[in-house]
PDB file of C-alpha atoms in Angstrom:
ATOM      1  CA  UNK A   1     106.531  36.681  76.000  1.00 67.00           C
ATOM      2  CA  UNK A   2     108.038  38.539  78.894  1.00 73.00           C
ATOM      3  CA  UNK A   3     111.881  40.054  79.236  1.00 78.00           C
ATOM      4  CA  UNK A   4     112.982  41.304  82.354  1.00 80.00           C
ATOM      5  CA  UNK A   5     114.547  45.190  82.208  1.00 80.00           C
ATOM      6  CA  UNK A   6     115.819  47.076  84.781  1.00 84.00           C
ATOM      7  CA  UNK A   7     114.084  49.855  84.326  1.00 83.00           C
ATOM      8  CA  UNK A   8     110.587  47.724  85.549  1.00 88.00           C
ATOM      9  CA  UNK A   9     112.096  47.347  88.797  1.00 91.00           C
ATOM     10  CA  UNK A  10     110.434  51.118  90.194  1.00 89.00           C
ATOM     11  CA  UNK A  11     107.444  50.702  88.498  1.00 91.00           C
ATOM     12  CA  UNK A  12     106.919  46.928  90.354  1.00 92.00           C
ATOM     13  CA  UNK A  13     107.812  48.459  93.685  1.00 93.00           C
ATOM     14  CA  UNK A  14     105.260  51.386  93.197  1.00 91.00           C
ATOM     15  CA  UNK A  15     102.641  48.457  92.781  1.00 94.00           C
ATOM     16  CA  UNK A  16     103.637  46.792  95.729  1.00 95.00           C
ATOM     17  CA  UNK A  17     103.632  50.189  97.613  1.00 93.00           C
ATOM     18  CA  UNK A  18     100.213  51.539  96.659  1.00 93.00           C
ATOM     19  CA  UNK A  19      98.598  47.783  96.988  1.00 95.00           C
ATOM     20  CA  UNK A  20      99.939  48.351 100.892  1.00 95.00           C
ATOM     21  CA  UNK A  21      98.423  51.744 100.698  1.00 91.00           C
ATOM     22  CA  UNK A  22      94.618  50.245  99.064  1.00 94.00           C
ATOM     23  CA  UNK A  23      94.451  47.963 101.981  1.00 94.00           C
ATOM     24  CA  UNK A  24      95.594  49.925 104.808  1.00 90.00           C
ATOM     25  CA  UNK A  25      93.107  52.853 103.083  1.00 88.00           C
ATOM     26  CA  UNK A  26      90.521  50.070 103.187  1.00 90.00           C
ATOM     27  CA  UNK A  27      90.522  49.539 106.423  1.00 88.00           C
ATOM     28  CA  UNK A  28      89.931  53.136 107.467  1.00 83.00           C
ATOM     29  CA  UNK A  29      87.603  53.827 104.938  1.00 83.00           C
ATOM     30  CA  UNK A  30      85.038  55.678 106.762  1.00 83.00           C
ATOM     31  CA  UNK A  31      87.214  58.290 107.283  1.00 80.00           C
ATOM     32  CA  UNK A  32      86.896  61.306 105.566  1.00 74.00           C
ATOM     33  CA  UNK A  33      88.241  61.936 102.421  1.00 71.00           C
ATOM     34  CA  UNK A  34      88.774  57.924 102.464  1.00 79.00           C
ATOM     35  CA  UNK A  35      86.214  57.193  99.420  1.00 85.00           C
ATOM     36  CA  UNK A  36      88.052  59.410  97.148  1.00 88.00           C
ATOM     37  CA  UNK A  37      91.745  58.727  98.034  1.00 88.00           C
ATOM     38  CA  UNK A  38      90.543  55.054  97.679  1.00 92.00           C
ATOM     39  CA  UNK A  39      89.615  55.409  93.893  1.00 92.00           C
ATOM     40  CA  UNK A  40      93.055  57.199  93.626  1.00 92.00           C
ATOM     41  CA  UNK A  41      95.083  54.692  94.703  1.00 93.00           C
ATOM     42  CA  UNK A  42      92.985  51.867  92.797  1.00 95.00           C
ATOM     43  CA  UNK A  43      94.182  53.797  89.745  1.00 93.00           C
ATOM     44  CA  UNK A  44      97.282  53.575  90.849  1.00 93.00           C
ATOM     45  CA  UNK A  45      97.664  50.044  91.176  1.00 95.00           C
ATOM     46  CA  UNK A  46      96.329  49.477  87.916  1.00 95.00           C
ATOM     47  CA  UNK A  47      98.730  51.829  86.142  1.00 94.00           C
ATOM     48  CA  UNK A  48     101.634  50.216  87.870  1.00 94.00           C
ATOM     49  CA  UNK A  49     100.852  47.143  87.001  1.00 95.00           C
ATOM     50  CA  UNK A  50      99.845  48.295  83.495  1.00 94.00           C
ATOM     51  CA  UNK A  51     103.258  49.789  83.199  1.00 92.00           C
ATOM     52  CA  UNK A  52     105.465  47.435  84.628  1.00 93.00           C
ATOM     53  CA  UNK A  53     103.512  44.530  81.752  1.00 93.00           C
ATOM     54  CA  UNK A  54     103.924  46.591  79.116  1.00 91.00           C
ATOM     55  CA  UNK A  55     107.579  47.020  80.227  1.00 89.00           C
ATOM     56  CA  UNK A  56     108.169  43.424  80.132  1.00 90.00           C
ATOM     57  CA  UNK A  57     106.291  42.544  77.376  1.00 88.00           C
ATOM     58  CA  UNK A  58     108.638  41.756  74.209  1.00 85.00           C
ATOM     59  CA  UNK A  59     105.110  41.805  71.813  1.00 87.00           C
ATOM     60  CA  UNK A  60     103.967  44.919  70.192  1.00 88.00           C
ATOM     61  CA  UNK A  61     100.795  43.711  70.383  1.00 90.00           C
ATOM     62  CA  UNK A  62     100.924  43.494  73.941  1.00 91.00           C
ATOM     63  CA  UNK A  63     102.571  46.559  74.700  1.00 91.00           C
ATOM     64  CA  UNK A  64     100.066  48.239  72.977  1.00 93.00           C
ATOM     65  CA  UNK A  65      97.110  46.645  75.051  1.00 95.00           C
ATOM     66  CA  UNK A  66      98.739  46.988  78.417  1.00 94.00           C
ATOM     67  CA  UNK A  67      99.199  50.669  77.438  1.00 93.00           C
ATOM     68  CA  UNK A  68      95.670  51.080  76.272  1.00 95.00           C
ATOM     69  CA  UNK A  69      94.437  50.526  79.552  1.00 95.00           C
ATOM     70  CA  UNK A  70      96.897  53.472  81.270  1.00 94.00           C
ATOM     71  CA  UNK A  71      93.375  55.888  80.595  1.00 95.00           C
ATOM     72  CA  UNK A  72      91.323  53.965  82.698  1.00 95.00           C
ATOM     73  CA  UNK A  73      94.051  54.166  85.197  1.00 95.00           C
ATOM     74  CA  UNK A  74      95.050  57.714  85.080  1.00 94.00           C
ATOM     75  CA  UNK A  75      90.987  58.348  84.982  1.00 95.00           C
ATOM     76  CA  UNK A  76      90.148  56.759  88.350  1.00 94.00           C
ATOM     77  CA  UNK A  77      93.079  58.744  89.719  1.00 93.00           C
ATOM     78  CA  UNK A  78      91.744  62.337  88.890  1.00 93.00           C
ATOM     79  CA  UNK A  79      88.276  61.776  89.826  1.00 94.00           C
ATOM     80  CA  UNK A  80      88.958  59.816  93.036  1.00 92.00           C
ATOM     81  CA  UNK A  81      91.897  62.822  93.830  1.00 90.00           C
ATOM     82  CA  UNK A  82      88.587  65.300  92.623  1.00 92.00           C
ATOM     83  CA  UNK A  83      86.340  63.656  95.378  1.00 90.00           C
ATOM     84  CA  UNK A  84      88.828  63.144  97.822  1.00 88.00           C
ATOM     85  CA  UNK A  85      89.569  67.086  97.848  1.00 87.00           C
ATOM     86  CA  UNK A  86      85.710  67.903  97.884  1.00 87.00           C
ATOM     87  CA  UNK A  87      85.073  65.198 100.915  1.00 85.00           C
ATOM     88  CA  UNK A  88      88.040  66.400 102.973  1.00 80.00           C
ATOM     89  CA  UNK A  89      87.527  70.485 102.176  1.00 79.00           C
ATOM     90  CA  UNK A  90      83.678  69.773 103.478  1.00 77.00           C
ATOM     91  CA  UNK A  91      82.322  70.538 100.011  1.00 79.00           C
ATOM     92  CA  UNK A  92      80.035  66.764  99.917  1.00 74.00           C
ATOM     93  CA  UNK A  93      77.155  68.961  99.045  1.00 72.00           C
ATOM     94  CA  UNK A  94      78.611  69.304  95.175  1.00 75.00           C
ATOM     95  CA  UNK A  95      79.058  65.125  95.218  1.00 77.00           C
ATOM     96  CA  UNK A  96      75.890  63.513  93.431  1.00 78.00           C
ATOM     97  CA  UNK A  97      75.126  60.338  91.962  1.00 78.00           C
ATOM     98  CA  UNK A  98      74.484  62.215  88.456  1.00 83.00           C
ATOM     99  CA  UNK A  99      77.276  64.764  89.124  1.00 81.00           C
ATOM    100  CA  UNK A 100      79.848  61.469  89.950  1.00 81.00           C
ATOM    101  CA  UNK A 101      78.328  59.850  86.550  1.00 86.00           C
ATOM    102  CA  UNK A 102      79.242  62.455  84.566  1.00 89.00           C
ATOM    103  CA  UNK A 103      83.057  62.904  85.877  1.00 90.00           C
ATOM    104  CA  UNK A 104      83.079  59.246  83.955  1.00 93.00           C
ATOM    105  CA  UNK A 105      81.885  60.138  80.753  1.00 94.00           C
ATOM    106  CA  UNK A 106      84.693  61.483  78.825  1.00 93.00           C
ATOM    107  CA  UNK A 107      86.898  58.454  80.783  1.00 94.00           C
ATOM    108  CA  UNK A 108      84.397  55.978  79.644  1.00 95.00           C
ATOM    109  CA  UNK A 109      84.284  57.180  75.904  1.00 96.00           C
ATOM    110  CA  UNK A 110      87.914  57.443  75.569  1.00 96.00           C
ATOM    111  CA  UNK A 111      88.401  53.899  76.680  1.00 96.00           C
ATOM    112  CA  UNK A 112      86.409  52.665  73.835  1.00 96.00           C
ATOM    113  CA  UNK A 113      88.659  54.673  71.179  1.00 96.00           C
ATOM    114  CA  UNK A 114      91.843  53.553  72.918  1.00 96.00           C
ATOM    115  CA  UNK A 115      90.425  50.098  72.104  1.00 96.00           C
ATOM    116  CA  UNK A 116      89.539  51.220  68.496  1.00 96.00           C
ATOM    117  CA  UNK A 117      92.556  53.590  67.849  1.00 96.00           C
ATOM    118  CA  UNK A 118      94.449  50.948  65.230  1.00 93.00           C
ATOM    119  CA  UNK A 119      91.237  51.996  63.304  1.00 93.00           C
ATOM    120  CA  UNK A 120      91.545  55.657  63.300  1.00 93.00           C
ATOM    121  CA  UNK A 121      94.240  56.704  65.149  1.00 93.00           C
ATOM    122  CA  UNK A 122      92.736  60.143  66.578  1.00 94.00           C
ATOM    123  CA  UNK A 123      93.786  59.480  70.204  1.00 95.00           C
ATOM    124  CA  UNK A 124      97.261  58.616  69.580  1.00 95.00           C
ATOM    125  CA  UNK A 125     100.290  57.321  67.373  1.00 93.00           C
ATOM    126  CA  UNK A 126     103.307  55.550  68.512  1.00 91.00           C
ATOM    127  CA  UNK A 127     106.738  54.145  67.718  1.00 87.00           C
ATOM    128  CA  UNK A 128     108.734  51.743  69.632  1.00 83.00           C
ATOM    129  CA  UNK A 129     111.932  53.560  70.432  1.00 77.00           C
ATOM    130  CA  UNK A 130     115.474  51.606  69.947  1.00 75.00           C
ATOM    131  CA  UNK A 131     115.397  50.746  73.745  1.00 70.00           C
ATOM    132  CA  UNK A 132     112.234  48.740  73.559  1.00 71.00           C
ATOM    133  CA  UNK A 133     109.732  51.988  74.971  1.00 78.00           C
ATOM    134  CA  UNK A 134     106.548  52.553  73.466  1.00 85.00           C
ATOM    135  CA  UNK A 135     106.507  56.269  72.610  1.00 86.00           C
ATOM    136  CA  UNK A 136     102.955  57.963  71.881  1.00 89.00           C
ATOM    137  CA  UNK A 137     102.345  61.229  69.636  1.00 90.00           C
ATOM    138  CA  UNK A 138      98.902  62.422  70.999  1.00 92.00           C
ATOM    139  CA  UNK A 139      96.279  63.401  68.704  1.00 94.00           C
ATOM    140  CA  UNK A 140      93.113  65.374  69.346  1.00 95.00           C
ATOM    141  CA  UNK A 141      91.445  63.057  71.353  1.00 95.00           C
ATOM    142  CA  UNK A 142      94.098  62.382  73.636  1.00 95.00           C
ATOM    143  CA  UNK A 143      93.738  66.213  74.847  1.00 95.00           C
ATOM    144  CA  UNK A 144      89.852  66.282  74.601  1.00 95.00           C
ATOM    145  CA  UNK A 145      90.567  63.380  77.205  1.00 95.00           C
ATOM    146  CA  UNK A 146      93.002  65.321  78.842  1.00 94.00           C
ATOM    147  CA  UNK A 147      92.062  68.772  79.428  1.00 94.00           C
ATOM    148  CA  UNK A 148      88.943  67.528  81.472  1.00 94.00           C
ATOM    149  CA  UNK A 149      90.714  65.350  84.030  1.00 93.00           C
ATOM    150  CA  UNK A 150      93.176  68.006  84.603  1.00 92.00           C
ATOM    151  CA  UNK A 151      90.523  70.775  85.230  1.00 93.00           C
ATOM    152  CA  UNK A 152      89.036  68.529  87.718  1.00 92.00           C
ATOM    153  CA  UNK A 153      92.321  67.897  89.167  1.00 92.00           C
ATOM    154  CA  UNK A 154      92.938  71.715  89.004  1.00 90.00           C
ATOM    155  CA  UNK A 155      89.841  72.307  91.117  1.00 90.00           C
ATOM    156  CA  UNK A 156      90.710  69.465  93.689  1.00 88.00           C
ATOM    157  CA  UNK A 157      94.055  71.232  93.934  1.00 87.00           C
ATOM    158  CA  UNK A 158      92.682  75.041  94.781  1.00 87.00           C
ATOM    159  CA  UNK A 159      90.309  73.716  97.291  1.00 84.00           C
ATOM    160  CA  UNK A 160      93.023  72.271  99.381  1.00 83.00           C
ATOM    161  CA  UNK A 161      95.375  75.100  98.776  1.00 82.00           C
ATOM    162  CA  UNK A 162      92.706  77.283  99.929  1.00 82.00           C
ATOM    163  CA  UNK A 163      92.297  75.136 103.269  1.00 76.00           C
ATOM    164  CA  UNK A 164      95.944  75.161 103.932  1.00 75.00           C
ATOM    165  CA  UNK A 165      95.790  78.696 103.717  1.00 73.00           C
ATOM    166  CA  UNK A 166      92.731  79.535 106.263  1.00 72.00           C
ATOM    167  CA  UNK A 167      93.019  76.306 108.688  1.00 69.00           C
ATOM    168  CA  UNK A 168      96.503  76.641 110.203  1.00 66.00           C
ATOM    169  CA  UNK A 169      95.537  73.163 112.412  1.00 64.00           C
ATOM    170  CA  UNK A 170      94.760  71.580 108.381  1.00 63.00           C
ATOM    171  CA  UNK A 171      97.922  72.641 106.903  1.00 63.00           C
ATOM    172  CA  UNK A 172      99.882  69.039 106.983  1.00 63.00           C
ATOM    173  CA  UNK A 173      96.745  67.023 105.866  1.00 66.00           C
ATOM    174  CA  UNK A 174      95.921  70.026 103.143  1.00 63.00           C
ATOM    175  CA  UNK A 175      99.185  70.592 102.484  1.00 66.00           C
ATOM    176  CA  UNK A 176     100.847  66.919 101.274  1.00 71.00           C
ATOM    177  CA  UNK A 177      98.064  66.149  98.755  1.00 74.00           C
ATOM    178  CA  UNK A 178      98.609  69.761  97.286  1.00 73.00           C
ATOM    179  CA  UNK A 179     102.518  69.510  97.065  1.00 77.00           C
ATOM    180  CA  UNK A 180     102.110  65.822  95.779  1.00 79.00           C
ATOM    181  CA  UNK A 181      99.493  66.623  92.635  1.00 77.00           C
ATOM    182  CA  UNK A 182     102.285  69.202  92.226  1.00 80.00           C
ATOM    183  CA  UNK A 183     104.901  66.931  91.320  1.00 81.00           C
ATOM    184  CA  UNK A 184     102.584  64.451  89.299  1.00 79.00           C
ATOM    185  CA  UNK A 185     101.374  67.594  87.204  1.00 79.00           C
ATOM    186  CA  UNK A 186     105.330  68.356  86.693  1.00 80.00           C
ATOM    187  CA  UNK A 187     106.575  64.979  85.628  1.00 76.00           C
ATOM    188  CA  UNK A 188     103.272  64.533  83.206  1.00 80.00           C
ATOM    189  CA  UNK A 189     104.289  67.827  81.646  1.00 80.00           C
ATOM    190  CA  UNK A 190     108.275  66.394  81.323  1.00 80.00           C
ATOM    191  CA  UNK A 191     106.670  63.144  79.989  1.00 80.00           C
ATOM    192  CA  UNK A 192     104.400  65.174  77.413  1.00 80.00           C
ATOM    193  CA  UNK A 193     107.799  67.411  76.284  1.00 77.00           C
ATOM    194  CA  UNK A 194     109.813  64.004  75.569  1.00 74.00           C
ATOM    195  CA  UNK A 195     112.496  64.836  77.895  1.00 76.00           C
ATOM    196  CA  UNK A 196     112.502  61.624  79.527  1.00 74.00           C
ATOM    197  CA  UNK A 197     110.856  58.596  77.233  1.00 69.00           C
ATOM    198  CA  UNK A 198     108.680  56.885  79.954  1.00 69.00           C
ATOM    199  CA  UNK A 199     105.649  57.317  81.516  1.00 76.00           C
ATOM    200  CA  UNK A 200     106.533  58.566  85.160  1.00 75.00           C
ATOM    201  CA  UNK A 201     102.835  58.893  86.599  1.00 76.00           C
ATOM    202  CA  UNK A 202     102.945  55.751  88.627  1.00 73.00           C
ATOM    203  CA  UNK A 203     106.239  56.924  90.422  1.00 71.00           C
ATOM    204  CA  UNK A 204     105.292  60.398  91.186  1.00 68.00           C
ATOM    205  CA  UNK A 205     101.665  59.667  92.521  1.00 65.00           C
TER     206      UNK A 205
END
């Protein structure tokens, strides 16, 4: 069962908008950086449309299933924002088939206990606020999860500070991703404090 709310409304638009993006991306994708910024914006159209089901849906049950798959989402969007800042700062050299395999590890094993967490509960509790959200209280493995994708994220973020800073002719293309990781990193850290009660990742991105 589905129930429309208004608050869905942004979170259906930014699906719309980065499926626009995926395809216009796809079509230039042997441009560099492309490869990356492509696995970056197919996380973002799953988390959208993650968000804007679990929005609608009027079953725990389901809420908590469309949620569960918001890690696979965010993951794809660190790592493809990683190797997009690597490609584009001309640092391809560090990109390997067992270096990229191993950015997925700690994605891949926190998928499975997001799908097992009703047993054991060490990535994350929850409530269902009076409104209908779905609230999480991290545990452990939530920030073991964490931590990593935002060191890699980190890392993208220096190199292209560092390019805006020595390539005066790079400073719009190094510049936007910068300022735009920026504002994701602040909204994740007003999510993580409570002050607003939904997940804003999908809007800021």
């Amino acid at each position: 069962m589905i129930q429309f709310t208004p608050v869905v409304v942004p979170y259906v638009t930014a699906f719309v908008i980065s499926v626009v993006l995926f395809i216009a991306l796809w079509r230039h994708r042997d441009r560099r950086g492309a490869k990356g910024f492509l696995l970056d914006v197919s996380g973002l159209v799953l988390l959208s449309a993650t968000v804007s089901l679990q929005l609608l849906s009027t079953s725990e049950r389901w809420t908590v299933f469309w949620w569960n798959w918001r890690f696979a989402a965010v993951s794809l969007m660190a790592i493809g924002y990683f190797l997009m800042a690597l490609e584009y700062t001309n640092r391809e050299e560090y990109i390997t088939y067992r270096r990229g395999a191993a950015l997925f590890v700690v994605p891949v094993v926190t998928q499975v206990f997001a799908w097992t967490n009703d047993q054991h509960g060490l990535l994350y509790e929850y409530s269902i606020s009076p409104a209908g959200y779905f609230v999480p209280e991290f545990g452990i493995l939530y920030w073991v999860y964490a931590i990593p994708l935002l060191t890699i994220v980190g890392i993208g973020m220096v190199n292209l500070v560092r390019l805006f800073l020595s390539m005066p002719d790079f400073k719009l293309q190094a510049g936007v991703p910068a300022v735009t990781i920026a504002i994701v990193l602040l909204g994740l850290c007003v999510w993580w404090l409570g002050i607003i009660p939904f997940d804003t990742l999908a809007l800021t991105s």
